[in-house]
mmCIF file of N, CA and C in Angstrom:
data_model
loop_
_atom_site.group_PDB
_atom_site.id
_atom_site.type_symbol
_atom_site.label_atom_id
_atom_site.label_comp_id
_atom_site.label_asym_id
_atom_site.label_seq_id
_atom_site.Cartn_x
_atom_site.Cartn_y
_atom_site.Cartn_z
ATOM 1 N N UNK A 247 0.825 -1.186 0.000
ATOM 2 C CA UNK A 247 0.000 0.000 0.000
ATOM 3 C C UNK A 247 0.873 1.255 0.000
ATOM 4 N N UNK A 248 2.053 1.149 0.584
ATOM 5 C CA UNK A 248 2.954 2.295 0.591
ATOM 6 C C UNK A 248 3.334 2.678 -0.842
ATOM 7 N N UNK A 249 3.533 1.683 -1.687
ATOM 8 C CA UNK A 249 3.874 1.969 -3.087
ATOM 9 C C UNK A 249 2.737 2.715 -3.790
ATOM 10 N N UNK A 250 1.496 2.336 -3.500
ATOM 11 C CA UNK A 250 0.340 3.043 -4.072
ATOM 12 C C UNK A 250 0.345 4.500 -3.639
ATOM 13 N N UNK A 251 0.594 4.723 -2.359
ATOM 14 C CA UNK A 251 0.587 6.084 -1.837
ATOM 15 C C UNK A 251 1.682 6.929 -2.468
ATOM 16 N N UNK A 252 2.869 6.363 -2.622
ATOM 17 C CA UNK A 252 3.969 7.092 -3.248
ATOM 18 C C UNK A 252 3.694 7.362 -4.723
ATOM 19 N N UNK A 253 3.080 6.395 -5.405
ATOM 20 C CA UNK A 253 2.754 6.557 -6.823
ATOM 21 C C UNK A 253 1.865 7.774 -7.046
ATOM 22 N N UNK A 254 0.895 7.958 -6.183
ATOM 23 C CA UNK A 254 -0.034 9.076 -6.342
ATOM 24 C C UNK A 254 0.478 10.377 -5.723
ATOM 25 N N UNK A 255 1.463 10.291 -4.873
ATOM 26 C CA UNK A 255 2.017 11.494 -4.256
ATOM 27 C C UNK A 255 2.895 12.280 -5.234
ATOM 28 N N UNK A 256 3.601 11.564 -6.102
ATOM 29 C CA UNK A 256 4.548 12.210 -7.015
ATOM 30 C C UNK A 256 4.127 11.971 -8.458
ATOM 31 N N UNK A 257 3.233 12.794 -8.955
ATOM 32 C CA UNK A 257 2.750 12.671 -10.328
ATOM 33 C C UNK A 257 3.009 13.958 -11.090
ATOM 34 N N UNK A 258 2.844 13.903 -12.390
ATOM 35 C CA UNK A 258 2.983 15.123 -13.200
ATOM 36 C C UNK A 258 1.848 16.092 -12.916
ATOM 37 N N UNK A 259 0.799 15.632 -12.237
ATOM 38 C CA UNK A 259 -0.325 16.483 -11.849
ATOM 39 C C UNK A 259 -0.157 17.013 -10.425
ATOM 40 N N UNK A 260 0.967 16.702 -9.792
ATOM 41 C CA UNK A 260 1.182 17.097 -8.407
ATOM 42 C C UNK A 260 0.802 15.969 -7.469
ATOM 43 N N UNK A 261 0.582 16.300 -6.215
ATOM 44 C CA UNK A 261 0.245 15.322 -5.181
ATOM 45 C C UNK A 261 -1.230 14.954 -5.271
ATOM 46 N N UNK A 262 -1.501 13.756 -5.779
ATOM 47 C CA UNK A 262 -2.880 13.274 -5.893
ATOM 48 C C UNK A 262 -3.260 12.348 -4.739
ATOM 49 N N UNK A 263 -2.312 12.050 -3.867
ATOM 50 C CA UNK A 263 -2.572 11.114 -2.767
ATOM 51 C C UNK A 263 -3.725 11.579 -1.892
ATOM 52 N N UNK A 264 -3.876 12.878 -1.750
ATOM 53 C CA UNK A 264 -4.937 13.408 -0.886
ATOM 54 C C UNK A 264 -6.332 13.171 -1.457
ATOM 55 N N UNK A 265 -6.414 12.756 -2.712
ATOM 56 C CA UNK A 265 -7.710 12.468 -3.328
ATOM 57 C C UNK A 265 -8.229 11.072 -2.980
ATOM 58 N N UNK A 266 -7.367 10.256 -2.423
ATOM 59 C CA UNK A 266 -7.727 8.873 -2.115
ATOM 60 C C UNK A 266 -7.934 8.721 -0.612
ATOM 61 N N UNK A 267 -9.069 8.187 -0.239
ATOM 62 C CA UNK A 267 -9.370 7.985 1.176
ATOM 63 C C UNK A 267 -8.813 6.664 1.697
ATOM 64 N N UNK A 268 -8.706 5.675 0.833
ATOM 65 C CA UNK A 268 -8.287 4.340 1.252
ATOM 66 C C UNK A 268 -7.387 3.720 0.191
ATOM 67 N N UNK A 269 -6.501 2.860 0.652
ATOM 68 C CA UNK A 269 -5.675 2.030 -0.225
ATOM 69 C C UNK A 269 -5.807 0.603 0.282
ATOM 70 N N UNK A 270 -5.846 -0.352 -0.644
ATOM 71 C CA UNK A 270 -5.993 -1.748 -0.255
ATOM 72 C C UNK A 270 -4.986 -2.603 -1.001
ATOM 73 N N UNK A 271 -4.627 -3.718 -0.387
ATOM 74 C CA UNK A 271 -3.766 -4.691 -1.044
ATOM 75 C C UNK A 271 -4.467 -6.041 -1.015
ATOM 76 N N UNK A 272 -3.745 -7.099 -1.233
ATOM 77 C CA UNK A 272 -4.373 -8.420 -1.332
ATOM 78 C C UNK A 272 -4.780 -9.006 0.020
ATOM 79 N N UNK A 273 -4.605 -8.260 1.120
ATOM 80 C CA UNK A 273 -5.083 -8.780 2.413
ATOM 81 C C UNK A 273 -6.609 -8.848 2.461
ATOM 82 N N UNK A 274 -7.301 -8.154 1.550
ATOM 83 C CA UNK A 274 -8.763 -8.214 1.497
ATOM 84 C C UNK A 274 -9.244 -9.412 0.684
ATOM 85 N N UNK A 275 -8.319 -10.079 0.002
ATOM 86 C CA UNK A 275 -8.659 -11.237 -0.824
ATOM 87 C C UNK A 275 -8.053 -11.098 -2.209
ATOM 88 N N UNK A 276 -8.163 -12.145 -3.007
ATOM 89 C CA UNK A 276 -7.632 -12.100 -4.368
ATOM 90 C C UNK A 276 -8.269 -10.967 -5.177
ATOM 91 N N UNK A 277 -7.451 -10.227 -5.896
ATOM 92 C CA UNK A 277 -7.907 -9.003 -6.555
ATOM 93 C C UNK A 277 -8.878 -9.233 -7.713
ATOM 94 N N UNK A 278 -9.003 -10.472 -8.170
ATOM 95 C CA UNK A 278 -9.927 -10.746 -9.273
ATOM 96 C C UNK A 278 -11.177 -11.483 -8.809
ATOM 97 N N UNK A 279 -11.430 -11.456 -7.496
ATOM 98 C CA UNK A 279 -12.623 -12.102 -6.947
ATOM 99 C C UNK A 279 -13.531 -11.065 -6.304
ATOM 100 N N UNK A 280 -14.812 -11.165 -6.586
ATOM 101 C CA UNK A 280 -15.795 -10.211 -6.075
ATOM 102 C C UNK A 280 -15.766 -10.120 -4.556
ATOM 103 N N UNK A 281 -15.488 -11.224 -3.888
ATOM 104 C CA UNK A 281 -15.484 -11.221 -2.419
ATOM 105 C C UNK A 281 -14.484 -10.217 -1.850
ATOM 106 N N UNK A 282 -13.369 -9.976 -2.529
ATOM 107 C CA UNK A 282 -12.388 -8.987 -2.059
ATOM 108 C C UNK A 282 -12.993 -7.588 -2.061
ATOM 109 N N UNK A 283 -13.802 -7.287 -3.056
ATOM 110 C CA UNK A 283 -14.405 -5.956 -3.165
ATOM 111 C C UNK A 283 -15.583 -5.806 -2.199
ATOM 112 N N UNK A 284 -16.210 -6.916 -1.852
ATOM 113 C CA UNK A 284 -17.239 -6.878 -0.809
ATOM 114 C C UNK A 284 -16.606 -6.525 0.534
ATOM 115 N N UNK A 285 -15.410 -7.062 0.798
ATOM 116 C CA UNK A 285 -14.681 -6.724 2.020
ATOM 117 C C UNK A 285 -14.297 -5.244 1.996
ATOM 118 N N UNK A 286 -13.788 -4.770 0.878
ATOM 119 C CA UNK A 286 -13.411 -3.356 0.747
ATOM 120 C C UNK A 286 -14.626 -2.462 1.000
ATOM 121 N N UNK A 287 -15.754 -2.811 0.408
ATOM 122 C CA UNK A 287 -16.980 -2.034 0.609
ATOM 123 C C UNK A 287 -17.330 -1.977 2.089
ATOM 124 N N UNK A 288 -17.257 -3.096 2.773
ATOM 125 C CA UNK A 288 -17.594 -3.139 4.192
ATOM 126 C C UNK A 288 -16.618 -2.303 5.019
ATOM 127 N N UNK A 289 -15.328 -2.390 4.723
ATOM 128 C CA UNK A 289 -14.329 -1.611 5.457
ATOM 129 C C UNK A 289 -14.589 -0.114 5.293
ATOM 130 N N UNK A 290 -14.847 0.313 4.065
ATOM 131 C CA UNK A 290 -15.114 1.733 3.809
ATOM 132 C C UNK A 290 -16.416 2.151 4.484
ATOM 133 N N UNK A 291 -17.429 1.313 4.380
ATOM 134 C CA UNK A 291 -18.719 1.607 5.005
ATOM 135 C C UNK A 291 -18.556 1.821 6.505
ATOM 136 N N UNK A 292 -17.847 0.927 7.165
ATOM 137 C CA UNK A 292 -17.638 1.044 8.606
ATOM 138 C C UNK A 292 -16.798 2.271 8.960
ATOM 139 N N UNK A 293 -15.770 2.551 8.147
ATOM 140 C CA UNK A 293 -14.862 3.664 8.451
ATOM 141 C C UNK A 293 -15.508 5.032 8.243
ATOM 142 N N UNK A 294 -16.440 5.117 7.310
ATOM 143 C CA UNK A 294 -17.061 6.410 7.019
ATOM 144 C C UNK A 294 -18.229 6.719 7.928
ATOM 145 N N UNK A 295 -18.733 5.701 8.633
ATOM 146 C CA UNK A 295 -19.860 5.929 9.533
ATOM 147 C C UNK A 295 -21.154 6.219 8.801
ATOM 148 N N UNK A 296 -21.225 5.823 7.537
ATOM 149 C CA UNK A 296 -22.441 6.039 6.757
ATOM 150 C C UNK A 296 -23.566 5.148 7.283
ATOM 151 N N UNK A 297 -24.797 5.530 6.978
ATOM 152 C CA UNK A 297 -25.956 4.744 7.381
ATOM 153 C C UNK A 297 -26.040 3.435 6.625
ATOM 154 N N UNK A 298 -27.081 2.702 6.860
ATOM 155 C CA UNK A 298 -27.277 1.390 6.248
ATOM 156 C C UNK A 298 -27.364 1.439 4.721
ATOM 157 N N UNK A 299 -27.659 2.610 4.171
ATOM 158 C CA UNK A 299 -27.884 2.703 2.729
ATOM 159 C C UNK A 299 -26.627 3.091 1.945
ATOM 160 N N UNK A 300 -25.447 2.880 2.510
ATOM 161 C CA UNK A 300 -24.201 3.217 1.812
ATOM 162 C C UNK A 300 -23.976 2.221 0.677
ATOM 163 N N UNK A 301 -24.229 2.619 -0.558
ATOM 164 C CA UNK A 301 -24.105 1.669 -1.671
ATOM 165 C C UNK A 301 -22.670 1.536 -2.180
ATOM 166 N N UNK A 302 -22.361 0.354 -2.666
ATOM 167 C CA UNK A 302 -21.039 0.119 -3.266
ATOM 168 C C UNK A 302 -20.815 1.040 -4.460
ATOM 169 N N UNK A 303 -21.892 1.449 -5.115
ATOM 170 C CA UNK A 303 -21.761 2.319 -6.296
ATOM 171 C C UNK A 303 -21.188 3.695 -5.959
ATOM 172 N N UNK A 304 -21.120 4.039 -4.667
ATOM 173 C CA UNK A 304 -20.490 5.291 -4.248
ATOM 174 C C UNK A 304 -18.970 5.183 -4.219
ATOM 175 N N UNK A 305 -18.443 3.996 -4.469
ATOM 176 C CA UNK A 305 -16.996 3.765 -4.473
ATOM 177 C C UNK A 305 -16.525 3.698 -5.918
ATOM 178 N N UNK A 306 -15.510 4.482 -6.250
ATOM 179 C CA UNK A 306 -14.898 4.439 -7.579
ATOM 180 C C UNK A 306 -13.623 3.615 -7.493
ATOM 181 N N UNK A 307 -13.573 2.520 -8.242
ATOM 182 C CA UNK A 307 -12.410 1.645 -8.266
ATOM 183 C C UNK A 307 -11.641 1.886 -9.553
ATOM 184 N N UNK A 308 -10.354 2.170 -9.418
ATOM 185 C CA UNK A 308 -9.471 2.415 -10.562
ATOM 186 C C UNK A 308 -8.479 1.275 -10.692
ATOM 187 N N UNK A 309 -8.274 0.803 -11.909
ATOM 188 C CA UNK A 309 -7.283 -0.244 -12.163
ATOM 189 C C UNK A 309 -6.959 -0.250 -13.649
ATOM 190 N N UNK A 310 -5.870 -0.896 -13.988
ATOM 191 C CA UNK A 310 -5.558 -1.103 -15.399
ATOM 192 C C UNK A 310 -5.848 -2.549 -15.812
ATOM 193 N N UNK A 311 -6.335 -3.365 -14.883
ATOM 194 C CA UNK A 311 -6.523 -4.796 -15.124
ATOM 195 C C UNK A 311 -8.008 -5.139 -15.216
ATOM 196 N N UNK A 312 -8.403 -5.676 -16.357
ATOM 197 C CA UNK A 312 -9.815 -5.961 -16.631
ATOM 198 C C UNK A 312 -10.437 -6.890 -15.598
ATOM 199 N N UNK A 313 -9.746 -7.935 -15.183
ATOM 200 C CA UNK A 313 -10.300 -8.881 -14.220
ATOM 201 C C UNK A 313 -10.611 -8.248 -12.880
ATOM 202 N N UNK A 314 -9.777 -7.306 -12.451
ATOM 203 C CA UNK A 314 -10.033 -6.591 -11.203
ATOM 204 C C UNK A 314 -11.255 -5.690 -11.351
ATOM 205 N N UNK A 315 -11.347 -5.008 -12.483
ATOM 206 C CA UNK A 315 -12.487 -4.127 -12.744
ATOM 207 C C UNK A 315 -13.783 -4.919 -12.807
ATOM 208 N N UNK A 316 -13.746 -6.073 -13.439
ATOM 209 C CA UNK A 316 -14.938 -6.926 -13.540
ATOM 210 C C UNK A 316 -15.413 -7.350 -12.144
ATOM 211 N N UNK A 317 -14.469 -7.738 -11.283
ATOM 212 C CA UNK A 317 -14.831 -8.176 -9.930
ATOM 213 C C UNK A 317 -15.409 -7.019 -9.118
ATOM 214 N N UNK A 318 -14.813 -5.836 -9.237
ATOM 215 C CA UNK A 318 -15.325 -4.665 -8.513
ATOM 216 C C UNK A 318 -16.713 -4.283 -9.018
ATOM 217 N N UNK A 319 -16.917 -4.343 -10.323
ATOM 218 C CA UNK A 319 -18.223 -4.017 -10.906
ATOM 219 C C UNK A 319 -19.269 -5.029 -10.459
ATOM 220 N N UNK A 320 -18.894 -6.303 -10.358
ATOM 221 C CA UNK A 320 -19.838 -7.329 -9.911
ATOM 222 C C UNK A 320 -20.276 -7.071 -8.467
ATOM 223 N N UNK A 321 -19.446 -6.390 -7.698
ATOM 224 C CA UNK A 321 -19.789 -6.011 -6.315
ATOM 225 C C UNK A 321 -20.657 -4.755 -6.302
ATOM 226 N N UNK A 322 -20.759 -4.079 -7.445
ATOM 227 C CA UNK A 322 -21.589 -2.887 -7.539
ATOM 228 C C UNK A 322 -20.821 -1.577 -7.564
ATOM 229 N N UNK A 323 -19.499 -1.650 -7.534
ATOM 230 C CA UNK A 323 -18.693 -0.430 -7.533
ATOM 231 C C UNK A 323 -18.655 0.225 -8.913
ATOM 232 N N UNK A 324 -18.490 1.540 -8.927
ATOM 233 C CA UNK A 324 -18.204 2.250 -10.171
ATOM 234 C C UNK A 324 -16.763 1.908 -10.539
ATOM 235 N N UNK A 325 -16.494 1.735 -11.814
ATOM 236 C CA UNK A 325 -15.156 1.321 -12.234
ATOM 237 C C UNK A 325 -14.616 2.192 -13.350
ATOM 238 N N UNK A 326 -13.299 2.268 -13.397
ATOM 239 C CA UNK A 326 -12.617 3.017 -14.446
ATOM 240 C C UNK A 326 -11.293 2.337 -14.742
ATOM 241 N N UNK A 327 -11.089 2.016 -16.002
ATOM 242 C CA UNK A 327 -9.808 1.455 -16.399
ATOM 243 C C UNK A 327 -8.859 2.603 -16.727
ATOM 244 N N UNK A 328 -7.724 2.610 -16.063
ATOM 245 C CA UNK A 328 -6.689 3.604 -16.332
ATOM 246 C C UNK A 328 -5.745 2.987 -17.355
ATOM 247 N N UNK A 329 -5.751 3.550 -18.562
ATOM 248 C CA UNK A 329 -4.953 3.016 -19.664
ATOM 249 C C UNK A 329 -3.707 3.872 -19.831
ATOM 250 N N UNK A 330 -2.586 3.228 -19.678
ATOM 251 C CA UNK A 330 -1.299 3.894 -19.877
ATOM 252 C C UNK A 330 -0.641 3.267 -21.089
ATOM 253 N N UNK A 331 -0.710 3.962 -22.202
ATOM 254 C CA UNK A 331 -0.182 3.411 -23.442
ATOM 255 C C UNK A 331 1.309 3.118 -23.343
ATOM 256 N N UNK A 332 2.025 3.884 -22.516
ATOM 257 C CA UNK A 332 3.468 3.691 -22.380
ATOM 258 C C UNK A 332 3.822 2.307 -21.838
ATOM 259 N N UNK A 333 2.926 1.715 -21.041
ATOM 260 C CA UNK A 333 3.224 0.378 -20.512
ATOM 261 C C UNK A 333 2.442 -0.720 -21.224
ATOM 262 N N UNK A 334 1.760 -0.364 -22.300
ATOM 263 C CA UNK A 334 1.075 -1.360 -23.114
ATOM 264 C C UNK A 334 -0.273 -1.814 -22.597
ATOM 265 N N UNK A 335 -0.899 -1.055 -21.714
ATOM 266 C CA UNK A 335 -2.218 -1.417 -21.211
ATOM 267 C C UNK A 335 -3.209 -1.465 -22.366
ATOM 268 N N UNK A 336 -3.925 -2.561 -22.474
ATOM 269 C CA UNK A 336 -4.935 -2.719 -23.513
ATOM 270 C C UNK A 336 -6.302 -2.338 -22.957
ATOM 271 N N UNK A 337 -7.019 -1.435 -23.618
ATOM 272 C CA UNK A 337 -8.367 -1.089 -23.154
ATOM 273 C C UNK A 337 -9.284 -2.305 -23.159
ATOM 274 N N UNK A 338 -10.154 -2.387 -22.170
ATOM 275 C CA UNK A 338 -11.113 -3.486 -22.093
ATOM 276 C C UNK A 338 -12.514 -2.937 -22.342
ATOM 277 N N UNK A 339 -13.490 -3.798 -22.362
ATOM 278 C CA UNK A 339 -14.870 -3.367 -22.570
ATOM 279 C C UNK A 339 -15.620 -3.423 -21.247
ATOM 280 N N UNK A 340 -16.685 -2.656 -21.166
ATOM 281 C CA UNK A 340 -17.550 -2.704 -20.000
ATOM 282 C C UNK A 340 -17.207 -1.738 -18.892
ATOM 283 N N UNK A 341 -16.159 -0.944 -19.068
ATOM 284 C CA UNK A 341 -15.734 0.008 -18.041
ATOM 285 C C UNK A 341 -15.348 1.315 -18.717
ATOM 286 N N UNK A 342 -15.556 2.437 -18.013
ATOM 287 C CA UNK A 342 -15.077 3.704 -18.539
ATOM 288 C C UNK A 342 -13.556 3.630 -18.643
ATOM 289 N N UNK A 343 -13.012 4.170 -19.711
ATOM 290 C CA UNK A 343 -11.563 4.153 -19.934
ATOM 291 C C UNK A 343 -11.044 5.575 -19.843
ATOM 292 N N UNK A 344 -9.992 5.758 -19.043
ATOM 293 C CA UNK A 344 -9.369 7.068 -18.896
ATOM 294 C C UNK A 344 -7.873 6.947 -19.173
ATOM 295 N N UNK A 345 -7.356 7.922 -19.859
ATOM 296 C CA UNK A 345 -5.930 7.954 -20.152
ATOM 297 C C UNK A 345 -5.178 8.920 -19.239
ATOM 298 N N UNK A 346 -5.933 9.706 -18.462
ATOM 299 C CA UNK A 346 -5.312 10.599 -17.484
ATOM 300 C C UNK A 346 -6.341 10.965 -16.417
ATOM 301 N N UNK A 347 -5.877 11.618 -15.371
ATOM 302 C CA UNK A 347 -6.766 11.953 -14.259
ATOM 303 C C UNK A 347 -7.789 13.022 -14.638
ATOM 304 N N UNK A 348 -7.469 13.835 -15.626
ATOM 305 C CA UNK A 348 -8.438 14.814 -16.098
ATOM 306 C C UNK A 348 -9.689 14.146 -16.641
ATOM 307 N N UNK A 349 -9.520 13.049 -17.365
ATOM 308 C CA UNK A 349 -10.675 12.316 -17.891
ATOM 309 C C UNK A 349 -11.500 11.712 -16.755
ATOM 310 N N UNK A 350 -10.838 11.228 -15.722
ATOM 311 C CA UNK A 350 -11.551 10.674 -14.570
ATOM 312 C C UNK A 350 -12.365 11.768 -13.896
ATOM 313 N N UNK A 351 -11.737 12.910 -13.697
ATOM 314 C CA UNK A 351 -12.432 14.030 -13.048
ATOM 315 C C UNK A 351 -13.644 14.473 -13.855
ATOM 316 N N UNK A 352 -13.481 14.622 -15.156
ATOM 317 C CA UNK A 352 -14.598 15.083 -15.998
ATOM 318 C C UNK A 352 -15.745 14.077 -16.032
ATOM 319 N N UNK A 353 -15.430 12.808 -16.063
ATOM 320 C CA UNK A 353 -16.477 11.790 -16.183
ATOM 321 C C UNK A 353 -17.197 11.521 -14.862
ATOM 322 N N UNK A 354 -16.460 11.473 -13.773
ATOM 323 C CA UNK A 354 -17.048 11.049 -12.505
ATOM 324 C C UNK A 354 -17.364 12.195 -11.533
ATOM 325 N N UNK A 355 -16.725 13.334 -11.704
ATOM 326 C CA UNK A 355 -16.835 14.377 -10.685
ATOM 327 C C UNK A 355 -17.269 15.722 -11.191
ATOM 328 N N UNK A 356 -17.787 15.816 -12.404
ATOM 329 C CA UNK A 356 -18.237 17.130 -12.869
ATOM 330 C C UNK A 356 -19.731 17.194 -13.016
#
């Protein structure tokens, strides 16, 4: 999780780490299984103190891996594939595709 935090702290867009409330690793379960995202949803739900109606769809899951996005979507989360052409990420179907954080902001937060 420390690597995730550092990745978002030092970007060409500046420090984006403050935009993320939570970071998770494989301690919640295998990243391509829906049960891992159900655990993540529960952890966030408990930590935020939201009422019983806190839906998984209020969580935006970002990844470059289609199997992870599919599992998060099956749990009900909003999903976005981050495609970095420099590392050869192939766009998948069924998820919003963003090539930079500006696209994520415009699609999900405007």
